Amino acid sequence: MGFAYRASQTFRVLLAKPGSEDLVLAKQHLPPPLEQLFLQMSAADQVHGVSVLRSLLARGEGDPDLLAAALLHDVGKSQARLQLWERILIVLASWLFPSRVRRWGENEHTGWQRPFVIAVRHPFWGAEMIRQAGGSQELIALVLRHQENLPADSAREIDRLLIRLQEADGLN
Ligand SMILES: [Fe+2]
Ligand SMILES: [Fe+2]
């Protein structure tokens, strides 16, 4: 995939806003306190969550925690509002230098590395937000671990759900 294509794709995704049918679909898969968390997310993250949900539904997935995790896996990003340029930087740098991005995200940076801290830590922040809103243990685990490297052959059901979530996240 070329750089220009990737960059224009990034802009298109980051400027998207959810439609009313997206919000209706999200509501069907979230109890009210969790729907409130969803609505706190940026418009671009809401669109992304609904796209991940649609990918899972299209593949016949029906686990309620998995479908809620599709919508909420990136909710931790709402703890630190990112500027559009910071979001673009994350997407492009994660694509170009993934291991450096992981290293930048591991410390408490406040300068230009702040977006990478969010990229690495948002699963932990999101899991805590969902715990406080009364989400299930399975939903908390799915959000907490959504960026974890998983053994492809794990027999655990939670790992199977995580692999489904990561595949759909990667497509959207
Ligand atoms: Fe994420
Ligand atoms: Fe995501």
PDB file of C-alpha atoms and ligand atoms in Angstrom:
ATOM      1  CA  MET A   1       0.000   0.000   0.000  1.00  0.00           C
ATOM      2  CA  GLY A   2       1.481   3.384  -1.031  1.00  0.00           C
ATOM      3  CA  PHE A   3       2.122   6.268   1.319  1.00  0.00           C
ATOM      4  CA  ALA A   4      -0.237   8.691  -0.487  1.00  0.00           C
ATOM      5  CA  TYR A   5      -3.054   6.154  -0.391  1.00  0.00           C
ATOM      6  CA  ARG A   6      -2.462   5.429   3.293  1.00  0.00           C
ATOM      7  CA  ALA A   7      -2.358   9.164   4.119  1.00  0.00           C
ATOM      8  CA  SER A   8      -5.593   9.989   2.259  1.00  0.00           C
ATOM      9  CA  GLN A   9      -7.280   6.962   3.841  1.00  0.00           C
ATOM     10  CA  THR A  10      -6.151   8.240   7.252  1.00  0.00           C
ATOM     11  CA  PHE A  11      -7.706  11.673   6.623  1.00  0.00           C
ATOM     12  CA  ARG A  12     -10.968  10.161   5.437  1.00  0.00           C
ATOM     13  CA  VAL A  13     -11.256   7.981   8.535  1.00  0.00           C
ATOM     14  CA  LEU A  14     -10.265  10.725  10.986  1.00  0.00           C
ATOM     15  CA  LEU A  15     -12.762  13.259   9.623  1.00  0.00           C
ATOM     16  CA  ALA A  16     -15.746  10.871   9.603  1.00  0.00           C
ATOM     17  CA  LYS A  17     -18.846  11.485  11.758  1.00  0.00           C
ATOM     18  CA  PRO A  18     -21.356   8.821  12.885  1.00  0.00           C
ATOM     19  CA  GLY A  19     -24.747   8.784  11.122  1.00  0.00           C
ATOM     20  CA  SER A  20     -28.049   8.325  12.979  1.00  0.00           C
ATOM     21  CA  GLU A  21     -28.211   4.661  11.892  1.00  0.00           C
ATOM     22  CA  ASP A  22     -24.730   4.154  13.401  1.00  0.00           C
ATOM     23  CA  LEU A  23     -25.915   5.547  16.742  1.00  0.00           C
ATOM     24  CA  VAL A  24     -29.054   3.375  16.689  1.00  0.00           C
ATOM     25  CA  LEU A  25     -26.909   0.296  16.041  1.00  0.00           C
ATOM     26  CA  ALA A  26     -24.490   1.223  18.855  1.00  0.00           C
ATOM     27  CA  LYS A  27     -27.386   1.695  21.288  1.00  0.00           C
ATOM     28  CA  GLN A  28     -28.675  -1.808  20.489  1.00  0.00           C
ATOM     29  CA  HIS A  29     -25.401  -3.299  21.703  1.00  0.00           C
ATOM     30  CA  LEU A  30     -24.713  -1.192  24.815  1.00  0.00           C
ATOM     31  CA  PRO A  31     -26.592  -0.839  28.118  1.00  0.00           C
ATOM     32  CA  PRO A  32     -27.202   2.838  29.059  1.00  0.00           C
ATOM     33  CA  PRO A  33     -24.101   3.503  31.265  1.00  0.00           C
ATOM     34  CA  LEU A  34     -21.856   2.065  28.550  1.00  0.00           C
ATOM     35  CA  GLU A  35     -23.705   3.971  25.844  1.00  0.00           C
ATOM     36  CA  GLN A  36     -22.772   7.150  27.746  1.00  0.00           C
ATOM     37  CA  LEU A  37     -19.096   6.168  27.490  1.00  0.00           C
ATOM     38  CA  PHE A  38     -19.521   5.556  23.760  1.00  0.00           C
ATOM     39  CA  LEU A  39     -20.996   9.035  23.283  1.00  0.00           C
ATOM     40  CA  GLN A  40     -17.968  10.596  25.062  1.00  0.00           C
ATOM     41  CA  MET A  41     -15.693   9.281  22.332  1.00  0.00           C
ATOM     42  CA  SER A  42     -14.604  11.474  19.420  1.00  0.00           C
ATOM     43  CA  ALA A  43     -16.773  11.280  16.288  1.00  0.00           C
ATOM     44  CA  ALA A  44     -13.957   9.480  14.454  1.00  0.00           C
ATOM     45  CA  ASP A  45     -13.610   6.853  17.217  1.00  0.00           C
ATOM     46  CA  GLN A  46     -17.400   6.320  17.262  1.00  0.00           C
ATOM     47  CA  VAL A  47     -17.375   5.693  13.503  1.00  0.00           C
ATOM     48  CA  HIS A  48     -14.423   3.315  13.939  1.00  0.00           C
ATOM     49  CA  GLY A  49     -16.209   1.404  16.737  1.00  0.00           C
ATOM     50  CA  VAL A  50     -19.362   0.981  14.656  1.00  0.00           C
ATOM     51  CA  SER A  51     -17.277  -0.222  11.677  1.00  0.00           C
ATOM     52  CA  VAL A  52     -15.583  -2.838  13.876  1.00  0.00           C
ATOM     53  CA  LEU A  53     -19.037  -3.900  15.160  1.00  0.00           C
ATOM     54  CA  ARG A  54     -20.375  -4.229  11.595  1.00  0.00           C
ATOM     55  CA  SER A  55     -17.376  -6.372  10.570  1.00  0.00           C
ATOM     56  CA  LEU A  56     -18.024  -8.742  13.480  1.00  0.00           C
ATOM     57  CA  LEU A  57     -21.772  -8.934  12.803  1.00  0.00           C
ATOM     58  CA  ALA A  58     -21.025  -9.665   9.122  1.00  0.00           C
ATOM     59  CA  ARG A  59     -18.890 -12.611  10.249  1.00  0.00           C
ATOM     60  CA  GLY A  60     -21.746 -13.969  12.337  1.00  0.00           C
ATOM     61  CA  GLU A  61     -20.289 -13.090  15.742  1.00  0.00           C
ATOM     62  CA  GLY A  62     -22.931 -12.761  18.446  1.00  0.00           C
ATOM     63  CA  ASP A  63     -21.133 -12.679  21.800  1.00  0.00           C
ATOM     64  CA  PRO A  64     -22.570  -9.581  23.552  1.00  0.00           C
ATOM     65  CA  ASP A  65     -19.258  -8.705  25.269  1.00  0.00           C
ATOM     66  CA  LEU A  66     -17.370  -8.973  21.983  1.00  0.00           C
ATOM     67  CA  LEU A  67     -19.904  -6.722  20.243  1.00  0.00           C
ATOM     68  CA  ALA A  68     -19.770  -4.160  23.071  1.00  0.00           C
ATOM     69  CA  ALA A  69     -15.946  -4.318  22.970  1.00  0.00           C
ATOM     70  CA  ALA A  70     -16.062  -3.546  19.238  1.00  0.00           C
ATOM     71  CA  LEU A  71     -17.786  -0.262  20.090  1.00  0.00           C
ATOM     72  CA  LEU A  72     -15.772   0.605  23.211  1.00  0.00           C
ATOM     73  CA  HIS A  73     -12.262  -0.850  22.756  1.00  0.00           C
ATOM     74  CA  ASP A  74     -10.790   2.616  22.052  1.00  0.00           C
ATOM     75  CA  VAL A  75     -12.819   4.521  24.692  1.00  0.00           C
ATOM     76  CA  GLY A  76      -9.606   5.182  26.681  1.00  0.00           C
ATOM     77  CA  LYS A  77      -8.541   7.588  23.945  1.00  0.00           C
ATOM     78  CA  SER A  78     -11.290   9.956  25.135  1.00  0.00           C
ATOM     79  CA  GLN A  79      -9.263  10.541  28.346  1.00  0.00           C
ATOM     80  CA  ALA A  80      -6.870  12.665  26.359  1.00  0.00           C
ATOM     81  CA  ARG A  81      -8.372  14.526  23.445  1.00  0.00           C
ATOM     82  CA  LEU A  82      -6.013  14.317  20.528  1.00  0.00           C
ATOM     83  CA  GLN A  83      -5.655  16.958  17.866  1.00  0.00           C
ATOM     84  CA  LEU A  84      -6.185  15.822  14.301  1.00  0.00           C
ATOM     85  CA  TRP A  85      -2.446  16.140  13.528  1.00  0.00           C
ATOM     86  CA  GLU A  86      -1.649  13.933  16.547  1.00  0.00           C
ATOM     87  CA  ARG A  87      -4.063  11.266  15.306  1.00  0.00           C
ATOM     88  CA  ILE A  88      -2.495  11.370  11.855  1.00  0.00           C
ATOM     89  CA  LEU A  89       0.968  11.126  13.426  1.00  0.00           C
ATOM     90  CA  ILE A  90      -0.065   8.007  15.384  1.00  0.00           C
ATOM     91  CA  VAL A  91      -1.542   6.235  12.375  1.00  0.00           C
ATOM     92  CA  LEU A  92       1.366   7.000  10.060  1.00  0.00           C
ATOM     93  CA  ALA A  93       4.166   6.441  12.605  1.00  0.00           C
ATOM     94  CA  SER A  94       2.591   3.169  13.813  1.00  0.00           C
ATOM     95  CA  TRP A  95       2.576   2.040  10.211  1.00  0.00           C
ATOM     96  CA  LEU A  96       6.131   3.207   9.426  1.00  0.00           C
ATOM     97  CA  PHE A  97       7.997   2.452  12.703  1.00  0.00           C
ATOM     98  CA  PRO A  98       5.872   0.215  14.984  1.00  0.00           C
ATOM     99  CA  SER A  99       8.623  -0.724  17.463  1.00  0.00           C
ATOM    100  CA  ARG A 100       9.747   2.880  18.005  1.00  0.00           C
ATOM    101  CA  VAL A 101       6.133   3.888  18.611  1.00  0.00           C
ATOM    102  CA  ARG A 102       5.891   1.228  21.341  1.00  0.00           C
ATOM    103  CA  ARG A 103       9.070   2.565  23.002  1.00  0.00           C
ATOM    104  CA  TRP A 104       7.888   6.207  22.866  1.00  0.00           C
ATOM    105  CA  GLY A 105       4.622   5.163  24.504  1.00  0.00           C
ATOM    106  CA  GLU A 106       6.173   3.519  27.529  1.00  0.00           C
ATOM    107  CA  ASN A 107       7.110   6.655  29.492  1.00  0.00           C
ATOM    108  CA  GLU A 108       5.133   9.607  30.863  1.00  0.00           C
ATOM    109  CA  HIS A 109       5.902  11.979  28.009  1.00  0.00           C
ATOM    110  CA  THR A 110       4.108  15.297  27.702  1.00  0.00           C
ATOM    111  CA  GLY A 111       5.760  16.757  24.598  1.00  0.00           C
ATOM    112  CA  TRP A 112       5.575  15.540  21.021  1.00  0.00           C
ATOM    113  CA  GLN A 113       5.583  11.933  22.272  1.00  0.00           C
ATOM    114  CA  ARG A 114       2.254  12.388  24.123  1.00  0.00           C
ATOM    115  CA  PRO A 115       0.189  10.894  21.273  1.00  0.00           C
ATOM    116  CA  PHE A 116       2.272   7.716  21.488  1.00  0.00           C
ATOM    117  CA  VAL A 117       1.661   7.424  25.234  1.00  0.00           C
ATOM    118  CA  ILE A 118      -2.058   7.476  24.445  1.00  0.00           C
ATOM    119  CA  ALA A 119      -1.633   4.948  21.646  1.00  0.00           C
ATOM    120  CA  VAL A 120       0.072   2.514  24.042  1.00  0.00           C
ATOM    121  CA  ARG A 121      -1.922   3.189  27.252  1.00  0.00           C
ATOM    122  CA  HIS A 122      -5.515   3.688  26.041  1.00  0.00           C
ATOM    123  CA  PRO A 123      -6.402  -0.008  26.580  1.00  0.00           C
ATOM    124  CA  PHE A 124      -5.654   0.357  30.331  1.00  0.00           C
ATOM    125  CA  TRP A 125      -7.538   3.654  30.647  1.00  0.00           C
ATOM    126  CA  GLY A 126     -10.516   2.275  28.703  1.00  0.00           C
ATOM    127  CA  ALA A 127     -10.710  -0.895  30.817  1.00  0.00           C
ATOM    128  CA  GLU A 128     -10.801   1.240  33.981  1.00  0.00           C
ATOM    129  CA  MET A 129     -13.574   3.466  32.566  1.00  0.00           C
ATOM    130  CA  ILE A 130     -15.656   0.395  31.735  1.00  0.00           C
ATOM    131  CA  ARG A 131     -15.069  -1.106  35.184  1.00  0.00           C
ATOM    132  CA  GLN A 132     -16.311   2.126  36.779  1.00  0.00           C
ATOM    133  CA  ALA A 133     -19.374   2.103  34.508  1.00  0.00           C
ATOM    134  CA  GLY A 134     -20.240  -1.438  35.663  1.00  0.00           C
ATOM    135  CA  GLY A 135     -19.164  -3.368  32.532  1.00  0.00           C
ATOM    136  CA  SER A 136     -18.703  -7.156  32.720  1.00  0.00           C
ATOM    137  CA  GLN A 137     -15.344  -8.821  33.505  1.00  0.00           C
ATOM    138  CA  GLU A 138     -15.211 -10.204  29.943  1.00  0.00           C
ATOM    139  CA  LEU A 139     -15.770  -6.773  28.404  1.00  0.00           C
ATOM    140  CA  ILE A 140     -13.102  -5.260  30.676  1.00  0.00           C
ATOM    141  CA  ALA A 141     -10.640  -8.014  29.672  1.00  0.00           C
ATOM    142  CA  LEU A 142     -11.361  -7.566  25.958  1.00  0.00           C
ATOM    143  CA  VAL A 143     -10.725  -3.818  26.124  1.00  0.00           C
ATOM    144  CA  LEU A 144      -7.660  -4.175  28.383  1.00  0.00           C
ATOM    145  CA  ARG A 145      -6.035  -6.735  26.089  1.00  0.00           C
ATOM    146  CA  HIS A 146      -7.126  -5.496  22.639  1.00  0.00           C
ATOM    147  CA  GLN A 147      -3.560  -4.652  21.572  1.00  0.00           C
ATOM    148  CA  GLU A 148      -1.903  -7.712  23.171  1.00  0.00           C
ATOM    149  CA  ASN A 149       0.019 -10.201  21.016  1.00  0.00           C
ATOM    150  CA  LEU A 150      -1.870 -13.471  21.316  1.00  0.00           C
ATOM    151  CA  PRO A 151      -0.921 -17.062  20.578  1.00  0.00           C
ATOM    152  CA  ALA A 152      -2.956 -17.971  17.475  1.00  0.00           C
ATOM    153  CA  ASP A 153      -3.580 -21.469  18.847  1.00  0.00           C
ATOM    154  CA  SER A 154      -4.922 -20.535  22.287  1.00  0.00           C
ATOM    155  CA  ALA A 155      -7.824 -22.718  23.412  1.00  0.00           C
ATOM    156  CA  ARG A 156      -9.229 -20.086  25.802  1.00  0.00           C
ATOM    157  CA  GLU A 157     -12.555 -18.582  24.752  1.00  0.00           C
ATOM    158  CA  ILE A 158     -11.490 -15.059  25.779  1.00  0.00           C
ATOM    159  CA  ASP A 159      -8.434 -15.339  23.491  1.00  0.00           C
ATOM    160  CA  ARG A 160     -10.635 -16.498  20.609  1.00  0.00           C
ATOM    161  CA  LEU A 161     -12.824 -13.430  21.117  1.00  0.00           C
ATOM    162  CA  LEU A 162      -9.731 -11.178  21.314  1.00  0.00           C
ATOM    163  CA  ILE A 163      -8.419 -12.554  18.033  1.00  0.00           C
ATOM    164  CA  ARG A 164     -11.803 -11.830  16.383  1.00  0.00           C
ATOM    165  CA  LEU A 165     -11.735  -8.303  17.834  1.00  0.00           C
ATOM    166  CA  GLN A 166      -8.174  -7.652  16.670  1.00  0.00           C
ATOM    167  CA  GLU A 167      -8.937  -8.922  13.154  1.00  0.00           C
ATOM    168  CA  ALA A 168     -11.970  -6.637  12.854  1.00  0.00           C
ATOM    169  CA  ASP A 169     -10.012  -3.709  14.398  1.00  0.00           C
ATOM    170  CA  GLY A 170      -7.249  -4.233  11.840  1.00  0.00           C
ATOM    171  CA  LEU A 171      -9.729  -4.118   8.955  1.00  0.00           C
ATOM    172  CA  ASN A 172     -11.178  -0.787  10.062  1.00  0.00           C
TER     173      ASN A 172
HETATM  174 FE    FE B   1      -6.990   0.643  20.328  1.00  0.00          FE
HETATM  175 FE    FE B   2      -9.430   0.361  17.276  1.00  0.00          FE
END
